[in-house]
GROMACS .gro file of N, CA and C in nm:
model
  513
    1MET      N    1  23.994   4.143   9.060
    1MET     CA    2  23.859   4.195   9.051
    1MET      C    3  23.820   4.255   9.185
    2SER      N    4  23.768   4.377   9.184
    2SER     CA    5  23.725   4.440   9.309
    2SER      C    6  23.576   4.418   9.329
    3VAL      N    7  23.537   4.409   9.453
    3VAL     CA    8  23.398   4.389   9.488
    3VAL      C    9  23.344   4.521   9.542
    4ASP      N   10  23.236   4.566   9.482
    4ASP     CA   11  23.170   4.689   9.524
    4ASP      C   12  23.082   4.656   9.644
    5THR      N   13  23.123   4.698   9.765
    5THR     CA   14  23.046   4.664   9.884
    5THR      C   15  22.954   4.777   9.931
    6ASP      N   16  22.985   4.900   9.893
    6ASP     CA   17  22.902   5.015   9.928
    6ASP      C   18  22.867   5.092   9.802
    7ARG      N   19  22.751   5.153   9.805
    7ARG     CA   20  22.710   5.234   9.692
    7ARG      C   21  22.635   5.356   9.744
    8THR      N   22  22.658   5.468   9.681
    8THR     CA   23  22.587   5.590   9.715
    8THR      C   24  22.460   5.595   9.631
    9ILE      N   25  22.348   5.611   9.700
    9ILE     CA   26  22.220   5.619   9.631
    9ILE      C   27  22.159   5.756   9.654
   10THR      N   28  22.082   5.799   9.556
   10THR     CA   29  22.004   5.922   9.567
   10THR      C   30  21.859   5.883   9.550
   11VAL      N   31  21.779   5.918   9.648
   11VAL     CA   32  21.638   5.880   9.647
   11VAL      C   33  21.558   5.997   9.705
   12THR      N   34  21.442   6.019   9.649
   12THR     CA   35  21.353   6.120   9.704
   12THR      C   36  21.264   6.052   9.806
   13VAL      N   37  21.282   6.089   9.932
   13VAL     CA   38  21.205   6.027  10.041
   13VAL      C   39  21.111   6.132  10.098
   14ASN      N   40  20.982   6.102  10.088
   14ASN     CA   41  20.879   6.193  10.139
   14ASN      C   42  20.893   6.333  10.080
   15GLY      N   43  20.929   6.336   9.951
   15GLY     CA   44  20.940   6.462   9.878
   15GLY      C   45  21.072   6.534   9.892
   16VAL      N   46  21.165   6.478   9.969
   16VAL     CA   47  21.294   6.542   9.993
   16VAL      C   48  21.406   6.458   9.932
   17PRO      N   49  21.486   6.516   9.841
   17PRO     CA   50  21.600   6.441   9.786
   17PRO      C   51  21.699   6.406   9.898
   18ARG      N   52  21.736   6.279   9.905
   18ARG     CA   53  21.829   6.232  10.008
   18ARG      C   54  21.938   6.151   9.941
   19GLU      N   55  22.054   6.151  10.003
   19GLU     CA   56  22.166   6.072   9.953
   19GLU      C   57  22.222   5.993  10.071
   20ALA      N   58  22.257   5.868  10.044
   20ALA     CA   59  22.315   5.784  10.149
   20ALA      C   60  22.410   5.684  10.084
   21THR      N   61  22.515   5.653  10.155
   21THR     CA   62  22.606   5.547  10.113
   21THR      C   63  22.571   5.424  10.196
   22VAL      N   64  22.530   5.320  10.126
   22VAL     CA   65  22.480   5.200  10.193
   22VAL      C   66  22.552   5.076  10.141
   23PRO      N   67  22.563   4.974  10.225
   23PRO     CA   68  22.612   4.846  10.174
   23PRO      C   69  22.517   4.796  10.065
   24VAL      N   70  22.570   4.734   9.962
   24VAL     CA   71  22.485   4.693   9.850
   24VAL      C   72  22.380   4.590   9.890
   25ARG      N   73  22.400   4.523  10.002
   25ARG     CA   74  22.303   4.422  10.047
   25ARG      C   75  22.209   4.475  10.155
   26ARG      N   76  22.213   4.605  10.182
   26ARG     CA   77  22.125   4.663  10.285
   26ARG      C   78  21.982   4.666  10.236
   27LEU      N   79  21.891   4.621  10.319
   27LEU     CA   80  21.749   4.625  10.286
   27LEU      C   81  21.698   4.769  10.293
   28LEU      N   82  21.598   4.798  10.213
   28LEU     CA   83  21.538   4.931  10.214
   28LEU      C   84  21.487   4.965  10.353
   29SER      N   85  21.423   4.871  10.420
   29SER     CA   86  21.372   4.897  10.555
   29SER      C   87  21.484   4.941  10.648
   30ASP      N   88  21.598   4.875  10.640
   30ASP     CA   89  21.711   4.910  10.727
   30ASP      C   90  21.772   5.044  10.687
   31ALA      N   91  21.778   5.072  10.558
   31ALA     CA   92  21.832   5.201  10.514
   31ALA      C   93  21.742   5.315  10.560
   32LEU      N   94  21.611   5.297  10.550
   32LEU     CA   95  21.519   5.401  10.595
   32LEU      C   96  21.533   5.425  10.745
   33ARG      N   97  21.538   5.318  10.821
   33ARG     CA   98  21.542   5.330  10.966
   33ARG      C   99  21.679   5.374  11.017
   34HIS      N  100  21.786   5.311  10.968
   34HIS     CA  101  21.918   5.332  11.027
   34HIS      C  102  22.001   5.439  10.956
   35ASP      N  103  21.992   5.445  10.823
   35ASP     CA  104  22.073   5.542  10.750
   35ASP      C  105  22.004   5.677  10.736
   36LEU      N  106  21.871   5.676  10.725
   36LEU     CA  107  21.798   5.801  10.706
   36LEU      C  108  21.720   5.845  10.829
   37GLY      N  109  21.717   5.763  10.932
   37GLY     CA  110  21.654   5.802  11.058
   37GLY      C  111  21.503   5.807  11.056
   38LEU      N  112  21.440   5.738  10.961
   38LEU     CA  113  21.294   5.736  10.950
   38LEU      C  114  21.243   5.606  11.011
   39THR      N  115  21.207   5.612  11.137
   39THR     CA  116  21.174   5.489  11.210
   39THR      C  117  21.026   5.453  11.206
   40GLY      N  118  20.948   5.525  11.129
   40GLY     CA  119  20.806   5.492  11.116
   40GLY      C  120  20.782   5.361  11.044
   41THR      N  121  20.873   5.321  10.957
   41THR     CA  122  20.862   5.194  10.887
   41THR      C  123  20.902   5.084  10.985
   42HIS      N  124  20.810   4.995  11.016
   42HIS     CA  125  20.837   4.889  11.113
   42HIS      C  126  20.876   4.761  11.041
   43VAL      N  127  20.961   4.684  11.106
   43VAL     CA  128  21.005   4.556  11.052
   43VAL      C  129  20.945   4.447  11.140
   44GLY      N  130  20.859   4.366  11.080
   44GLY     CA  131  20.793   4.260  11.156
   44GLY      C  132  20.853   4.124  11.129
   45CYS      N  133  20.809   4.063  11.022
   45CYS     CA  134  20.847   3.924  10.995
   45CYS      C  135  20.979   3.909  10.919
   46GLU      N  136  21.022   4.013  10.851
   46GLU     CA  137  21.141   4.011  10.766
   46GLU      C  138  21.135   3.909  10.653
   47HIS      N  139  21.012   3.869  10.617
   47HIS     CA  140  20.991   3.775  10.507
   47HIS      C  141  20.888   3.826  10.408
   48GLY      N  142  20.838   3.949  10.426
   48GLY     CA  143  20.740   4.006  10.334
   48GLY      C  144  20.599   3.958  10.356
   49VAL      N  145  20.572   3.892  10.465
   49VAL     CA  146  20.441   3.833  10.489
   49VAL      C  147  20.348   3.928  10.565
   50CYS      N  148  20.399   4.000  10.663
   50CYS     CA  149  20.310   4.074  10.754
   50CYS      C  150  20.268   4.211  10.701
   51GLY      N  151  20.350   4.276  10.618
   51GLY     CA  152  20.314   4.405  10.563
   51GLY      C  153  20.349   4.525  10.649
   52ALA      N  154  20.403   4.504  10.769
   52ALA     CA  155  20.436   4.617  10.858
   52ALA      C  156  20.537   4.711  10.795
   53CYS      N  157  20.623   4.660  10.708
   53CYS     CA  158  20.731   4.741  10.649
   53CYS      C  159  20.692   4.805  10.517
   54THR      N  160  20.565   4.801  10.480
   54THR     CA  161  20.523   4.852  10.350
   54THR      C  162  20.546   5.002  10.338
   55VAL      N  163  20.609   5.040  10.228
   55VAL     CA  164  20.630   5.179  10.190
   55VAL      C  165  20.585   5.192  10.045
   56LEU      N  166  20.578   5.313   9.996
   56LEU     CA  167  20.541   5.335   9.856
   56LEU      C  168  20.666   5.369   9.777
   57VAL      N  169  20.688   5.299   9.668
   57VAL     CA  170  20.797   5.331   9.576
   57VAL      C  171  20.731   5.375   9.446
   58ASP      N  172  20.752   5.500   9.412
   58ASP     CA  173  20.685   5.560   9.295
   58ASP      C  174  20.534   5.540   9.303
   59GLY      N  175  20.480   5.547   9.425
   59GLY     CA  176  20.337   5.538   9.446
   59GLY      C  177  20.281   5.398   9.463
   60ASP      N  178  20.364   5.296   9.446
   60ASP     CA  179  20.317   5.158   9.459
   60ASP      C  180  20.364   5.097   9.590
   61PRO      N  181  20.276   5.024   9.660
   61PRO     CA  182  20.318   4.960   9.784
   61PRO      C  183  20.421   4.850   9.759
   62VAL      N  184  20.527   4.850   9.838
   62VAL     CA  185  20.628   4.744   9.833
   62VAL      C  186  20.667   4.708   9.975
   63ARG      N  187  20.710   4.586   9.991
   63ARG     CA  188  20.762   4.540  10.120
   63ARG      C  189  20.908   4.581  10.128
   64SER      N  190  20.938   4.676  10.214
   64SER     CA  191  21.075   4.727  10.221
   64SER      C  192  21.173   4.626  10.279
   65CYS      N  193  21.122   4.520  10.341
   65CYS     CA  194  21.211   4.415  10.392
   65CYS      C  195  21.253   4.319  10.283
   66LEU      N  196  21.193   4.331  10.165
   66LEU     CA  197  21.227   4.244  10.053
   66LEU      C  198  21.300   4.318   9.941
   67MET      N  199  21.321   4.446   9.958
   67MET     CA  200  21.384   4.528   9.853
   67MET      C  201  21.515   4.582   9.905
   68LEU      N  202  21.616   4.577   9.820
   68LEU     CA  203  21.744   4.635   9.856
   68LEU      C  204  21.739   4.785   9.838
   69ALA      N  205  21.809   4.857   9.924
   69ALA     CA  206  21.812   5.002   9.916
   69ALA      C  207  21.863   5.050   9.781
   70VAL      N  208  21.961   4.980   9.723
   70VAL     CA  209  22.016   5.023   9.595
   70VAL      C  210  21.913   5.015   9.483
   71GLN      N  211  21.807   4.938   9.502
   71GLN     CA  212  21.703   4.926   9.400
   71GLN      C  213  21.616   5.052   9.390
   72VAL      N  214  21.618   5.137   9.491
   72VAL     CA  215  21.537   5.259   9.485
   72VAL      C  216  21.620   5.380   9.443
   73ASP      N  217  21.744   5.359   9.406
   73ASP     CA  218  21.828   5.469   9.358
   73ASP      C  219  21.757   5.537   9.241
   74GLY      N  220  21.734   5.668   9.253
   74GLY     CA  221  21.667   5.743   9.148
   74GLY      C  222  21.515   5.739   9.155
   75HIS      N  223  21.459   5.676   9.256
   75HIS     CA  224  21.313   5.664   9.268
   75HIS      C  225  21.262   5.749   9.384
   76ALA      N  226  21.129   5.753   9.396
   76ALA     CA  227  21.063   5.824   9.505
   76ALA      C  228  21.005   5.723   9.603
   77VAL      N  229  21.034   5.743   9.730
   77VAL     CA  230  20.984   5.656   9.836
   77VAL      C  231  20.899   5.741   9.931
   78THR      N  232  20.782   5.689   9.965
   78THR     CA  233  20.697   5.754  10.064
   78THR      C  234  20.681   5.659  10.180
   79THR      N  235  20.717   5.707  10.298
   79THR     CA  236  20.697   5.630  10.420
   79THR      C  237  20.577   5.686  10.493
   80VAL      N  238  20.541   5.624  10.603
   80VAL     CA  239  20.428   5.673  10.681
   80VAL      C  240  20.450   5.818  10.724
   81GLU      N  241  20.576   5.857  10.747
   81GLU     CA  242  20.604   5.994  10.786
   81GLU      C  243  20.569   6.094  10.675
   82GLY      N  244  20.562   6.047  10.551
   82GLY     CA  245  20.536   6.135  10.438
   82GLY      C  246  20.391   6.142  10.395
   83LEU      N  247  20.302   6.074  10.463
   83LEU     CA  248  20.161   6.077  10.424
   83LEU      C  249  20.093   6.209  10.458
   84ALA      N  250  20.125   6.266  10.572
   84ALA     CA  251  20.066   6.395  10.611
   84ALA      C  252  20.118   6.503  10.517
   85ARG      N  253  20.040   6.611  10.504
   85ARG     CA  254  20.082   6.720  10.415
   85ARG      C  255  20.095   6.850  10.495
   86ASP      N  256  20.170   6.940  10.440
   86ASP     CA  257  20.195   7.071  10.502
   86ASP      C  258  20.065   7.150  10.507
   87ASP      N  259  20.039   7.213  10.619
   87ASP     CA  260  19.918   7.295  10.630
   87ASP      C  261  19.944   7.443  10.597
   88HIS      N  262  20.068   7.474  10.554
   88HIS     CA  263  20.109   7.609  10.516
   88HIS      C  264  20.105   7.708  10.632
   89ARG      N  265  20.105   7.656  10.754
   89ARG     CA  266  20.110   7.740  10.874
   89ARG      C  267  20.213   7.686  10.973
   90GLY      N  268  20.305   7.604  10.923
   90GLY     CA  269  20.408   7.547  11.008
   90GLY      C  270  20.375   7.412  11.068
   91GLY      N  271  20.260   7.359  11.035
   91GLY     CA  272  20.218   7.228  11.087
   91GLY      C  273  20.186   7.131  10.976
   92GLN      N  274  20.118   7.025  11.011
   92GLN     CA  275  20.080   6.925  10.913
   92GLN      C  276  19.934   6.887  10.929
   93VAL      N  277  19.875   6.843  10.818
   93VAL     CA  278  19.740   6.790  10.816
   93VAL      C  279  19.752   6.641  10.787
   94LEU      N  280  19.688   6.561  10.870
   94LEU     CA  281  19.694   6.417  10.849
   94LEU      C  282  19.632   6.379  10.715
   95HIS      N  283  19.686   6.274  10.654
   95HIS     CA  284  19.626   6.214  10.535
   95HIS      C  285  19.487   6.163  10.577
   96PRO      N  286  19.390   6.161  10.486
   96PRO     CA  287  19.258   6.111  10.523
   96PRO      C  288  19.258   5.971  10.584
   97VAL      N  289  19.350   5.886  10.542
   97VAL     CA  290  19.358   5.751  10.600
   97VAL      C  291  19.408   5.759  10.745
   98GLN      N  292  19.505   5.844  10.770
   98GLN     CA  293  19.553   5.860  10.908
   98GLN      C  294  19.443   5.914  10.997
   99GLU      N  295  19.371   6.014  10.948
   99GLU     CA  296  19.261   6.073  11.024
   99GLU      C  297  19.151   5.969  11.049
  100ALA      N  298  19.121   5.888  10.948
  100ALA     CA  299  19.018   5.784  10.962
  100ALA      C  300  19.060   5.679  11.065
  101PHE      N  301  19.187   5.641  11.065
  101PHE     CA  302  19.234   5.545  11.166
  101PHE      C  303  19.216   5.603  11.306
  102ARG      N  304  19.244   5.731  11.321
  102ARG     CA  305  19.228   5.796  11.451
  102ARG      C  306  19.080   5.799  11.491
  103GLU      N  307  18.997   5.844  11.399
  103GLU     CA  308  18.855   5.859  11.429
  103GLU      C  309  18.783   5.727  11.451
  104CYS      N  310  18.825   5.623  11.380
  104CYS     CA  311  18.757   5.493  11.386
  104CYS      C  312  18.823   5.396  11.484
  105HIS      N  313  18.923   5.442  11.557
  105HIS     CA  314  18.995   5.357  11.653
  105HIS      C  315  19.044   5.229  11.585
  106ALA      N  316  19.113   5.248  11.473
  106ALA     CA  317  19.155   5.134  11.390
  106ALA      C  318  19.293   5.081  11.426
  107LEU      N  319  19.343   5.119  11.541
  107LEU     CA  320  19.472   5.064  11.582
  107LEU      C  321  19.470   5.037  11.730
  108GLN      N  322  19.555   4.944  11.770
  108GLN     CA  323  19.571   4.920  11.912
  108GLN      C  324  19.717   4.935  11.948
  109CYS      N  325  19.798   4.833  11.924
  109CYS     CA  326  19.940   4.848  11.961
  109CYS      C  327  20.013   4.939  11.862
  110GLY      N  328  19.966   4.947  11.739
  110GLY     CA  329  20.023   5.038  11.640
  110GLY      C  330  20.138   4.982  11.559
  111PHE      N  331  20.183   4.862  11.588
  111PHE     CA  332  20.300   4.810  11.517
  111PHE      C  333  20.271   4.791  11.368
  112CYS      N  334  20.156   4.742  11.334
  112CYS     CA  335  20.122   4.717  11.194
  112CYS      C  336  20.071   4.842  11.122
  113THR      N  337  20.039   4.946  11.196
  113THR     CA  338  19.971   5.064  11.142
  113THR      C  339  20.043   5.130  11.025
  114PRO      N  340  20.175   5.154  11.030
  114PRO     CA  341  20.239   5.220  10.915
  114PRO      C  342  20.219   5.146  10.783
  115GLY      N  343  20.226   5.013  10.787
  115GLY     CA  344  20.204   4.935  10.666
  115GLY      C  345  20.062   4.945  10.615
  116PHE      N  346  19.966   4.940  10.707
  116PHE     CA  347  19.826   4.957  10.668
  116PHE      C  348  19.804   5.096  10.608
  117LEU      N  349  19.855   5.199  10.674
  117LEU     CA  350  19.832   5.335  10.627
  117LEU      C  351  19.885   5.357  10.486
  118THR      N  352  20.008   5.313  10.460
  118THR     CA  353  20.066   5.335  10.327
  118THR      C  354  19.994   5.252  10.222
  119THR      N  355  19.962   5.128  10.255
  119THR     CA  356  19.893   5.040  10.160
  119THR      C  357  19.755   5.095  10.124
  120ILE      N  358  19.679   5.133  10.225
  120ILE     CA  359  19.543   5.184  10.203
  120ILE      C  360  19.547   5.318  10.131
  121ALA      N  361  19.639   5.405  10.170
  121ALA     CA  362  19.651   5.535  10.102
  121ALA      C  363  19.675   5.516   9.954
  122ALA      N  364  19.766   5.426   9.919
  122ALA     CA  365  19.794   5.400   9.777
  122ALA      C  366  19.672   5.343   9.707
  123GLY      N  367  19.605   5.250   9.773
  123GLY     CA  368  19.485   5.189   9.712
  123GLY      C  369  19.375   5.289   9.687
  124LEU      N  370  19.351   5.377   9.784
  124LEU     CA  371  19.245   5.477   9.767
  124LEU      C  372  19.283   5.585   9.667
  125GLU      N  373  19.410   5.621   9.663
  125GLU     CA  374  19.452   5.726   9.570
  125GLU      C  375  19.452   5.679   9.425
  126LYS      N  376  19.460   5.549   9.402
  126LYS     CA  377  19.461   5.496   9.266
  126LYS      C  378  19.321   5.474   9.208
  127ARG      N  379  19.220   5.488   9.290
  127ARG     CA  380  19.084   5.462   9.242
  127ARG      C  381  19.009   5.592   9.221
  128ASP      N  382  18.901   5.582   9.148
  128ASP     CA  383  18.814   5.697   9.126
  128ASP      C  384  18.741   5.727   9.256
  129PRO      N  385  18.763   5.843   9.316
  129PRO     CA  386  18.699   5.871   9.445
  129PRO      C  387  18.547   5.881   9.436
  130ALA      N  388  18.494   5.905   9.317
  130ALA     CA  389  18.350   5.915   9.301
  130ALA      C  390  18.282   5.778   9.301
  131ALA      N  391  18.358   5.673   9.271
  131ALA     CA  392  18.302   5.538   9.265
  131ALA      C  393  18.275   5.487   9.407
  132GLU      N  394  18.169   5.412   9.421
  132GLU     CA  395  18.135   5.354   9.550
  132GLU      C  396  18.238   5.247   9.587
  133LEU      N  397  18.290   5.255   9.705
  133LEU     CA  398  18.389   5.158   9.753
  133LEU      C  399  18.318   5.033   9.801
  134THR      N  400  18.358   4.918   9.747
  134THR     CA  401  18.294   4.792   9.784
  134THR      C  402  18.370   4.725   9.898
  135ASP      N  403  18.300   4.637   9.968
  135ASP     CA  404  18.365   4.559  10.074
  135ASP      C  405  18.476   4.471  10.016
  136GLU      N  406  18.459   4.424   9.894
  136GLU     CA  407  18.561   4.342   9.830
  136GLU      C  408  18.689   4.423   9.805
  137GLU      N  409  18.673   4.549   9.762
  137GLU     CA  410  18.789   4.635   9.743
  137GLU      C  411  18.863   4.658   9.876
  138VAL      N  412  18.786   4.679   9.981
  138VAL     CA  413  18.845   4.700  10.113
  138VAL      C  414  18.921   4.575  10.155
  139ASP      N  415  18.860   4.458  10.136
  139ASP     CA  416  18.927   4.333  10.171
  139ASP      C  417  19.057   4.317  10.094
  140ASP      N  418  19.056   4.355   9.966
  140ASP     CA  419  19.179   4.348   9.886
  140ASP      C  420  19.285   4.443   9.938
  141MET      N  421  19.244   4.563   9.980
  141MET     CA  422  19.341   4.661  10.029
  141MET      C  423  19.407   4.617  10.159
  142VAL      N  424  19.330   4.558  10.248
  142VAL     CA  425  19.386   4.523  10.379
  142VAL      C  426  19.434   4.378  10.387
  143GLY      N  427  19.402   4.300  10.286
  143GLY     CA  428  19.431   4.156  10.291
  143GLY      C  429  19.577   4.118  10.295
  144GLY      N  430  19.666   4.204  10.253
  144GLY     CA  431  19.808   4.171  10.254
  144GLY      C  432  19.881   4.216  10.378
  145ASN      N  433  19.809   4.270  10.474
  145ASN     CA  434  19.870   4.318  10.599
  145ASN      C  435  19.810   4.242  10.716
  146LEU      N  436  19.894   4.208  10.810
  146LEU     CA  437  19.849   4.134  10.927
  146LEU      C  438  19.841   4.224  11.050
  147CYS      N  439  19.735   4.206  11.126
  147CYS     CA  440  19.718   4.275  11.253
  147CYS      C  441  19.680   4.169  11.356
  148ARG      N  442  19.752   4.167  11.466
  148ARG     CA  443  19.726   4.066  11.568
  148ARG      C  444  19.636   4.118  11.679
  149CYS      N  445  19.596   4.245  11.671
  149CYS     CA  446  19.521   4.306  11.782
  149CYS      C  447  19.375   4.338  11.750
  150THR      N  448  19.347   4.393  11.633
  150THR     CA  449  19.218   4.460  11.614
  150THR      C  450  19.105   4.375  11.562
  151GLY      N  451  19.132   4.267  11.494
  151GLY     CA  452  19.025   4.191  11.433
  151GLY      C  453  18.976   4.252  11.303
  152TYR      N  454  19.038   4.358  11.257
  152TYR     CA  455  19.016   4.420  11.126
  152TYR      C  456  18.887   4.499  11.110
  153ALA      N  457  18.789   4.483  11.197
  153ALA     CA  458  18.660   4.552  11.177
  153ALA      C  459  18.678   4.703  11.172
  154ASN      N  460  18.752   4.760  11.267
  154ASN     CA  461  18.770   4.905  11.268
  154ASN      C  462  18.866   4.951  11.159
  155ILE      N  463  18.957   4.865  11.117
  155ILE     CA  464  19.044   4.900  11.004
  155ILE      C  465  18.961   4.913  10.878
  156LYS      N  466  18.871   4.819  10.856
  156LYS     CA  467  18.785   4.824  10.738
  156LYS      C  468  18.690   4.944  10.746
  157LYS      N  469  18.641   4.971  10.864
  157LYS     CA  470  18.556   5.090  10.884
  157LYS      C  471  18.635   5.216  10.849
  158ALA      N  472  18.761   5.221  10.889
  158ALA     CA  473  18.846   5.337  10.860
  158ALA      C  474  18.870   5.353  10.710
  159VAL      N  475  18.881   5.244  10.638
  159VAL     CA  476  18.900   5.252  10.492
  159VAL      C  477  18.777   5.318  10.430
  160HIS      N  478  18.660   5.275  10.470
  160HIS     CA  479  18.536   5.336  10.418
  160HIS      C  480  18.528   5.483  10.457
  161HIS      N  481  18.566   5.514  10.579
  161HIS     CA  482  18.564   5.652  10.628
  161HIS      C  483  18.660   5.740  10.546
  162ALA      N  484  18.780   5.689  10.522
  162ALA     CA  485  18.880   5.764  10.445
  162ALA      C  486  18.833   5.783  10.301
  163ALA      N  487  18.774   5.678  10.243
  163ALA     CA  488  18.724   5.688  10.106
  163ALA      C  489  18.617   5.797  10.096
  164ALA      N  490  18.530   5.803  10.195
  164ALA     CA  491  18.425   5.906  10.194
  164ALA      C  492  18.486   6.046  10.207
  165ALA      N  493  18.588   6.060  10.292
  165ALA     CA  494  18.655   6.188  10.307
  165ALA      C  495  18.725   6.229  10.178
  166MET      N  496  18.789   6.133  10.112
  166MET     CA  497  18.859   6.164   9.987
  166MET      C  498  18.758   6.196   9.876
  167LYS      N  499  18.641   6.135   9.882
  167LYS     CA  500  18.533   6.165   9.787
  167LYS      C  501  18.488   6.311   9.806
  168ASP      N  502  18.473   6.351   9.934
  168ASP     CA  503  18.434   6.488   9.964
  168ASP      C  504  18.540   6.587   9.922
  169ASP      N  505  18.667   6.553   9.943
  169ASP     CA  506  18.779   6.640   9.905
  169ASP      C  507  18.788   6.658   9.753
  170ALA      N  508  18.747   6.555   9.678
  170ALA     CA  509  18.756   6.559   9.533
  170ALA      C  510  18.650   6.651   9.471
  171ARG      N  511  18.546   6.681   9.548
  171ARG     CA  512  18.436   6.765   9.496
  171ARG      C  513  18.476   6.909   9.488
   0.00000   0.00000   0.00000
């Protein structure tokens, strides 16, 4: 009996089809960082507790330190690098959550930021932008991510700011 130790996967990462041959036990976080060169996904606790490694798989937040790379074969993955969009002039426009974090000073050391950005972006994009965002919704969006620097006040402020911007964009 032969043991399959490597597998070639095809995954759409940040809108671009990518192929990589990875060990079958390689974590998604490691495949993104080491095999695909996307270092925006940070690895904190390696137990799925801190949320720093959160990416979107088919639009849903997942802890990339708990998912094997082979599990995303045939799926779409969005990392923090994929949140910004093309401005059609050779540059990029920040996602409203990224812009809100900048404007509201919602980061300090930045280690947890990619996980917060992807998680919050997914949460805001799944809701009706016309509906009033409640503090409870904000707490739910940020509650699964840990930040050791900010105290969360400016992160929560940024969520409200981004929601308002997305509400304006929807009009």
